[in-house]
GROMACS .gro file of C-alpha atoms in nm:
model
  266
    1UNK     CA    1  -4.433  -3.683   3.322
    2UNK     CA    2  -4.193  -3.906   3.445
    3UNK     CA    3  -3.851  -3.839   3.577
    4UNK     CA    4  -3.655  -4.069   3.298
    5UNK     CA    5  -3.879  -3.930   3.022
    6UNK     CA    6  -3.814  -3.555   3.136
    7UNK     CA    7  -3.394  -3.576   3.136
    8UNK     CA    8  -3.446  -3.750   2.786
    9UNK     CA    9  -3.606  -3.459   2.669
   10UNK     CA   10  -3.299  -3.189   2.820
   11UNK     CA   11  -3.058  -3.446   2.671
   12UNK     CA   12  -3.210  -3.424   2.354
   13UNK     CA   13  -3.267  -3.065   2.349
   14UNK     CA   14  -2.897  -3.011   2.490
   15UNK     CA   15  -2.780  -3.188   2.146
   16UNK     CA   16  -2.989  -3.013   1.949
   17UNK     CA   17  -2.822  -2.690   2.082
   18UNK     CA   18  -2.472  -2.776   2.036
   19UNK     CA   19  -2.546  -2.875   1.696
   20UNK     CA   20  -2.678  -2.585   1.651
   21UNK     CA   21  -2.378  -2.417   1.797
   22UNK     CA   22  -2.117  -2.590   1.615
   23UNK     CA   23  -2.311  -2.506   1.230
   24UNK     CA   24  -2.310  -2.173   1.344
   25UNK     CA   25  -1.972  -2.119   1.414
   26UNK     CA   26  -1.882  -2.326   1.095
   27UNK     CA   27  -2.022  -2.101   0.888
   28UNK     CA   28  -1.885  -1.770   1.032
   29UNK     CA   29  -1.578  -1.897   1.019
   30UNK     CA   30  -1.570  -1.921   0.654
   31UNK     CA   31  -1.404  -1.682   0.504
   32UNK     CA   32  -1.286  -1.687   0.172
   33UNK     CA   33  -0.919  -1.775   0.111
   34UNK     CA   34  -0.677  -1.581  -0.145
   35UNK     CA   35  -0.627  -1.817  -0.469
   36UNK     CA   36  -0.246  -1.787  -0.487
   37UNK     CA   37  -0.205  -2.028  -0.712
   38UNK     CA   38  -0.369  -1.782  -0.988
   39UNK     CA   39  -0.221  -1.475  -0.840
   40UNK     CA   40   0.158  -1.631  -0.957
   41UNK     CA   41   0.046  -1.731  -1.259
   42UNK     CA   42  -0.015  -1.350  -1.328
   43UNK     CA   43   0.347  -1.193  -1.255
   44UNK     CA   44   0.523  -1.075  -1.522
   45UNK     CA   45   0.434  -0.794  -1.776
   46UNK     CA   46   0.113  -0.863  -1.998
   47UNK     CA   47   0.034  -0.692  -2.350
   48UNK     CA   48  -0.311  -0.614  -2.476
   49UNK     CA   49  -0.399  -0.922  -2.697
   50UNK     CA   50  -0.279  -0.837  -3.059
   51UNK     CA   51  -0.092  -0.532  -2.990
   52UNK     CA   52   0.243  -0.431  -2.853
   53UNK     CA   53   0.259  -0.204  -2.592
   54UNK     CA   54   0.252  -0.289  -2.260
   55UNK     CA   55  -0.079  -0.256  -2.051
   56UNK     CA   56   0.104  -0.371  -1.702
   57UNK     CA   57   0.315  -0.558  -1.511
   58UNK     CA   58   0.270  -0.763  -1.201
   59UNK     CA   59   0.567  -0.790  -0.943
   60UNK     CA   60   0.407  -1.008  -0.635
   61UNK     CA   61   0.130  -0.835  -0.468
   62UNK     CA   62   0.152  -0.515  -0.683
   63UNK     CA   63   0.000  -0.412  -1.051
   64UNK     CA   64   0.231  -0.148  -1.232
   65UNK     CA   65   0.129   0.077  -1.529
   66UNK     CA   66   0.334   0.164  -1.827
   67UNK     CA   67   0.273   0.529  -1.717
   68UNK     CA   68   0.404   0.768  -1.473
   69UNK     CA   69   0.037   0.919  -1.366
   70UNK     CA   70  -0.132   0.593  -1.308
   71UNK     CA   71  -0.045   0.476  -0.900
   72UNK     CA   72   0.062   0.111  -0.842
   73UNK     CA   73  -0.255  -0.098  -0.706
   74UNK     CA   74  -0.242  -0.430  -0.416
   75UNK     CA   75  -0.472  -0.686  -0.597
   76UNK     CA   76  -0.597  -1.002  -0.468
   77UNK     CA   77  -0.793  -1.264  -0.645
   78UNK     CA   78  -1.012  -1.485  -0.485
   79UNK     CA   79  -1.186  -1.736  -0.692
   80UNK     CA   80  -1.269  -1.623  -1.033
   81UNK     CA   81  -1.292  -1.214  -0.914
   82UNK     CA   82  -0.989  -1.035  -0.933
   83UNK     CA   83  -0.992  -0.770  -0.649
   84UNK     CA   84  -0.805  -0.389  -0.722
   85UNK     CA   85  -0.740  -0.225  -0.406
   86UNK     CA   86  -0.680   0.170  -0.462
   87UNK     CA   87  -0.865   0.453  -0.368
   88UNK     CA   88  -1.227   0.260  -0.420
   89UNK     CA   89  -1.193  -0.124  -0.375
   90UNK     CA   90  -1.290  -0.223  -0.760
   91UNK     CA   91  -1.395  -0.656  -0.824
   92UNK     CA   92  -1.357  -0.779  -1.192
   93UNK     CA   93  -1.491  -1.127  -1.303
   94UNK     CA   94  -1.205  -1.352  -1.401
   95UNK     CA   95  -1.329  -1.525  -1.758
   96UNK     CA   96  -1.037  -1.720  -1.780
   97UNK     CA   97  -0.643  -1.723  -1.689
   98UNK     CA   98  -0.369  -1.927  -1.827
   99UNK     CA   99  -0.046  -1.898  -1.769
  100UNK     CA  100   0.034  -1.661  -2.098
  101UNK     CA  101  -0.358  -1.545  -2.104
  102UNK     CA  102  -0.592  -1.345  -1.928
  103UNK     CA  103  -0.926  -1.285  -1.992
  104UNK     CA  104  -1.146  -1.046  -1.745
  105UNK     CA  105  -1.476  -0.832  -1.799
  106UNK     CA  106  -1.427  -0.496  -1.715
  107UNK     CA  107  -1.707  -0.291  -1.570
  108UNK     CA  108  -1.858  -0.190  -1.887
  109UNK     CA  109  -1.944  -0.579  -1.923
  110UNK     CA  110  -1.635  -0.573  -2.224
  111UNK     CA  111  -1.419  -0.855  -2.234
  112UNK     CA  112  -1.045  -0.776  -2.200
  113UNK     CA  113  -0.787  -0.972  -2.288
  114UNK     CA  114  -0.401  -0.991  -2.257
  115UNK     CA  115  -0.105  -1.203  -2.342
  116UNK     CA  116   0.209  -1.210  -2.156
  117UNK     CA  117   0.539  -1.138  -2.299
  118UNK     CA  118   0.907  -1.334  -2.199
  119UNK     CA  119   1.072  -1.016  -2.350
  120UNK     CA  120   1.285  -0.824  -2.101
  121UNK     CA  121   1.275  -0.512  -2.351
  122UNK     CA  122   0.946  -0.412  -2.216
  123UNK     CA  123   1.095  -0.369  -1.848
  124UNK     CA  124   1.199  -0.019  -1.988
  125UNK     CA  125   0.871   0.064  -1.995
  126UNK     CA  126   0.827   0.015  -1.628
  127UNK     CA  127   1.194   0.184  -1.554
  128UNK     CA  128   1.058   0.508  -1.352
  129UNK     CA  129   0.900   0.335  -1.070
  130UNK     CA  130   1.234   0.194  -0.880
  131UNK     CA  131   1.193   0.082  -0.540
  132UNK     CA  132   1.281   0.372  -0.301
  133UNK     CA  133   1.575   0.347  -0.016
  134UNK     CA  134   1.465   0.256   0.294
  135UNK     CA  135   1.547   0.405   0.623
  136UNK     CA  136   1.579   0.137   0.849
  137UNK     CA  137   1.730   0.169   1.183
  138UNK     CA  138   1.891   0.448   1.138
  139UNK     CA  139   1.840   0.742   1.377
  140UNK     CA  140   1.863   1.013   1.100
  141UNK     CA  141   1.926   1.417   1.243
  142UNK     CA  142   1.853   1.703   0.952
  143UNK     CA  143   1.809   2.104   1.022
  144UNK     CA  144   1.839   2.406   0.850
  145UNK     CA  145   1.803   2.749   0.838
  146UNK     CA  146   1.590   2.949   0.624
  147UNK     CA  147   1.590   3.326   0.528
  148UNK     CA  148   1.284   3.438   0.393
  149UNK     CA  149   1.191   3.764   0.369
  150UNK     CA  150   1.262   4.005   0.648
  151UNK     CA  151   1.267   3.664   0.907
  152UNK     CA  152   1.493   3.358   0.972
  153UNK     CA  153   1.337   3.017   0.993
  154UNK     CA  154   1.470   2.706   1.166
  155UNK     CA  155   1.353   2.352   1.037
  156UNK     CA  156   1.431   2.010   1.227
  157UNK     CA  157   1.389   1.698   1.110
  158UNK     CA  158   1.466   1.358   1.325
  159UNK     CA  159   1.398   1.039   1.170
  160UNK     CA  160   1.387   0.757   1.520
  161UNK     CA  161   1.352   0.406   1.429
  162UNK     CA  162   1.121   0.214   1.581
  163UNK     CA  163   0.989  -0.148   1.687
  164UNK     CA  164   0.660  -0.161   1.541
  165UNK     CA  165   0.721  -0.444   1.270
  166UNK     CA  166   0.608  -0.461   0.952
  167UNK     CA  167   0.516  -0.793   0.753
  168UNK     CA  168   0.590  -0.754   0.350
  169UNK     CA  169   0.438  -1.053   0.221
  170UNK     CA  170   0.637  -1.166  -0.133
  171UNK     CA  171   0.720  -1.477  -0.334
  172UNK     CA  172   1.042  -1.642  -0.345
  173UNK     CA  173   1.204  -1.854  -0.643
  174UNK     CA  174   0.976  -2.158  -0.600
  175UNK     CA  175   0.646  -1.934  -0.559
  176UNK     CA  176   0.606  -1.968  -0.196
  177UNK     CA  177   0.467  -1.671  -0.014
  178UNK     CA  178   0.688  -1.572   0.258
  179UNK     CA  179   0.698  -1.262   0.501
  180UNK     CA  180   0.952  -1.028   0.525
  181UNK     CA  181   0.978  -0.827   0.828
  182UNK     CA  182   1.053  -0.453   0.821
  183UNK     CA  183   1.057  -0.169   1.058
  184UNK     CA  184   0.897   0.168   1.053
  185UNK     CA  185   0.949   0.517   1.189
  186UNK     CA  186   0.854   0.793   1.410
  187UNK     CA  187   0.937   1.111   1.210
  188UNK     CA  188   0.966   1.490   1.402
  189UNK     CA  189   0.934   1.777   1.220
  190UNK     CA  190   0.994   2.085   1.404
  191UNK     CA  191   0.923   2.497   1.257
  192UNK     CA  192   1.050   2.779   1.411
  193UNK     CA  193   1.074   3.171   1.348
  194UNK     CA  194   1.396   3.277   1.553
  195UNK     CA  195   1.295   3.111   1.870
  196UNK     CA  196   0.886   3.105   1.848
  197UNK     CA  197   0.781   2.774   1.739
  198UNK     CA  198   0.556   2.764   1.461
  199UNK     CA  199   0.508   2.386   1.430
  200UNK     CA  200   0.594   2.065   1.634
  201UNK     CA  201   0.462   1.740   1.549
  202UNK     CA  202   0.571   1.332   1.576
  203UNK     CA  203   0.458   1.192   1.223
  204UNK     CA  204   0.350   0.803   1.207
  205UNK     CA  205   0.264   0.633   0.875
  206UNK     CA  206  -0.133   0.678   0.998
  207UNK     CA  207  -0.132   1.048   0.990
  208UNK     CA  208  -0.120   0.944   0.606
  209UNK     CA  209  -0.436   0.717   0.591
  210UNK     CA  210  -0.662   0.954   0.386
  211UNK     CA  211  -0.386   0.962   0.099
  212UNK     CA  212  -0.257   0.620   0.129
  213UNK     CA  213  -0.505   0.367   0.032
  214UNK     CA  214  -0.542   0.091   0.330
  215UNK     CA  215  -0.446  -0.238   0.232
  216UNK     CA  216  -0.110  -0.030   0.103
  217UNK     CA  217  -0.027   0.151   0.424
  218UNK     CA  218  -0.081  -0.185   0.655
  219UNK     CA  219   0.198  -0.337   0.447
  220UNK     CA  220   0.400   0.042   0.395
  221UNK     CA  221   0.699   0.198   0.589
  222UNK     CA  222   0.733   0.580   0.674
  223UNK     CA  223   1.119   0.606   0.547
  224UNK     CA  224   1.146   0.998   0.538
  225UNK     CA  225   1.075   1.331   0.557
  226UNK     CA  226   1.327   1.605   0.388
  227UNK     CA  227   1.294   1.949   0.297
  228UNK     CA  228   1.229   2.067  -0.109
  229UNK     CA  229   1.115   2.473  -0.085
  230UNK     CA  230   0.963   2.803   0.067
  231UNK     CA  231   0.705   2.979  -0.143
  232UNK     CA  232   0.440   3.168  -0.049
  233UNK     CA  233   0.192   2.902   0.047
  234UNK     CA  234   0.511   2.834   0.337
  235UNK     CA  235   0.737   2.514   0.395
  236UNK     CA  236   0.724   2.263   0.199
  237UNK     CA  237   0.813   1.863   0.310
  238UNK     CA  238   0.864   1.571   0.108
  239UNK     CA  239   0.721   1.234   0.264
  240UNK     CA  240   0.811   0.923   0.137
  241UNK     CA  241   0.517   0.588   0.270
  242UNK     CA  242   0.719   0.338   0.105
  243UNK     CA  243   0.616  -0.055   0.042
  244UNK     CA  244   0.934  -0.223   0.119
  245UNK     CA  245   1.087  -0.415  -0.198
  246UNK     CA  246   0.847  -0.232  -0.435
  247UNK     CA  247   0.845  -0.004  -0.653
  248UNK     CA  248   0.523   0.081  -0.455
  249UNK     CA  249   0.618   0.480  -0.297
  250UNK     CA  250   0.348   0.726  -0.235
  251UNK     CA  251   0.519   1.106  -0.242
  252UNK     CA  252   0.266   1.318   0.001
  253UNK     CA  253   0.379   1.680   0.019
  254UNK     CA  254   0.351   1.838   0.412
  255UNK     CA  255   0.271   2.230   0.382
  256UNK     CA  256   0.342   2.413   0.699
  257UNK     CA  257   0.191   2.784   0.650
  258UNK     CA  258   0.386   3.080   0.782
  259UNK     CA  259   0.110   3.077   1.066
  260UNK     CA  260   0.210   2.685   1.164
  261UNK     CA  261  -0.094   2.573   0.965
  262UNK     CA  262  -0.038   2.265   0.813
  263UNK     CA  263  -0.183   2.072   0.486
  264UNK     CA  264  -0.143   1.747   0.296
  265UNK     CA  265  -0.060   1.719  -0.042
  266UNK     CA  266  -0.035   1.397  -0.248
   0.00000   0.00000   0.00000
């Protein structure tokens, strides 16, 4: 084979590859964008579609119930699927959405639909879930001491701020999404009985990850830890993983046994 006919042929092939090449990294790179158009057109409270009670409310990236046992949930929509981000990821098929309608098929196949309201009354509904106070740069020092039974306890508490930033994405007043930047903490907590320590330990928001849901604690602040009782199951800590401008606040009780065991409690 001649010598012309042979670097035609590697040319050729050569082109073929970075074709190739370039279609491949096309389509991995094609990952589906966040419709944010449709996600403002849902904030603001929405009623079940002939009735008058409230079924939730929608306050930038955050769906709120009308009741106090049912946790706030990050949503996303992308396309026509609406996306519910708690515990279990959930999708729901979008069947249509206008700006005072919205029609989805819940996982029983039933189509749902909702109407939203311009009355202000209906914030009442939503009154208990308030954002919580932030503790932000603060270098916060708490201790106490605790008699119980025959023995005297000592707790610490020392809230350091950190430099680890945190990105709160939200809406302003013309519907662009903008970032706010936050910052979290470092939290000690520190047992002791008279001068043996029971318990020492440096909390960060991750120590929370298997009672926080995910795509909530990426976008969360640890804010604080404080004291609430001593019963028999030992010390008990309230922790407050906090979305920042949200009423978003997951309460996780820390247990510290009498024996410096220690257990989670949401």
């Amino acid at each position: 084979m001649k010598t012309g006919t042979l670097q035609f042929i590697a040319l050729l092939l050569g082109a073929i590859t970075t074709i190739a090449c370039g279609n491949k990294r096309s389509n991995t790179d094609r990952t589906p964008s966040e419709d944010l158009t449709a996600k403002q057109m849902l904030q603001g409270i929405w009623l079940n579609e002939g009735e008058y009670d409230p079924a939730f409310r929608v306050v930038g990236d955050t769906i709120f119930y009308p009741d106090t046992t049912s946790q706030p949930v990050y949503f996303q929509i992308f396309k026509d699927t609406l996306v519910l981000h708690s515990a279990i990821t959930t999708k729901y098929l979008i069947v249509k959405q206008a700006p005072h309608l919205f029609v989805f098929k819940n996982q029983n196949g039933d189509i749902i639909r909702y109407t939203k309201t311009e009355d202000k009354s209906y914030l009442t509904y939503f009154e208990e879930k308030r954002p919580v106070a932030l503790n932000q740069n603060r270098l916060i020092k708490r201790d106490s001491v605790i008699i119980y039974g025959n023995d005297h306890y000592h707790w610490y508490i020392q809230v350091n701020p950190t430099t680890y930033k945190v990105a709160k994405q939200t809406y302003n007043d013309d519907g662009v999404e903008v970032d706010n930047v936050y910052y979290d903490n470092i939290i000690h907590l520190s047992l002791y009985r008279g001068a043996t320590q029971l318990y020492s330990h440096d909390f960060r928001k991750n120590d929370f990850r298997h009672q926080v849901p995910q795509e909530v604690l990426v976008q969360s602040i640890l804010s604080d830890i404080v004291y609430t009782k001593t019963n028999t199951d030992g010390f008990h800590f309230n922790t407050s993983v906090c979305v920042p401008d949200s009423p978003t606040s997951y309460q996780i009780t820390i247990i510290v046994s009498f024996n410096g065991k220690v257990r989670l409690k949401v």
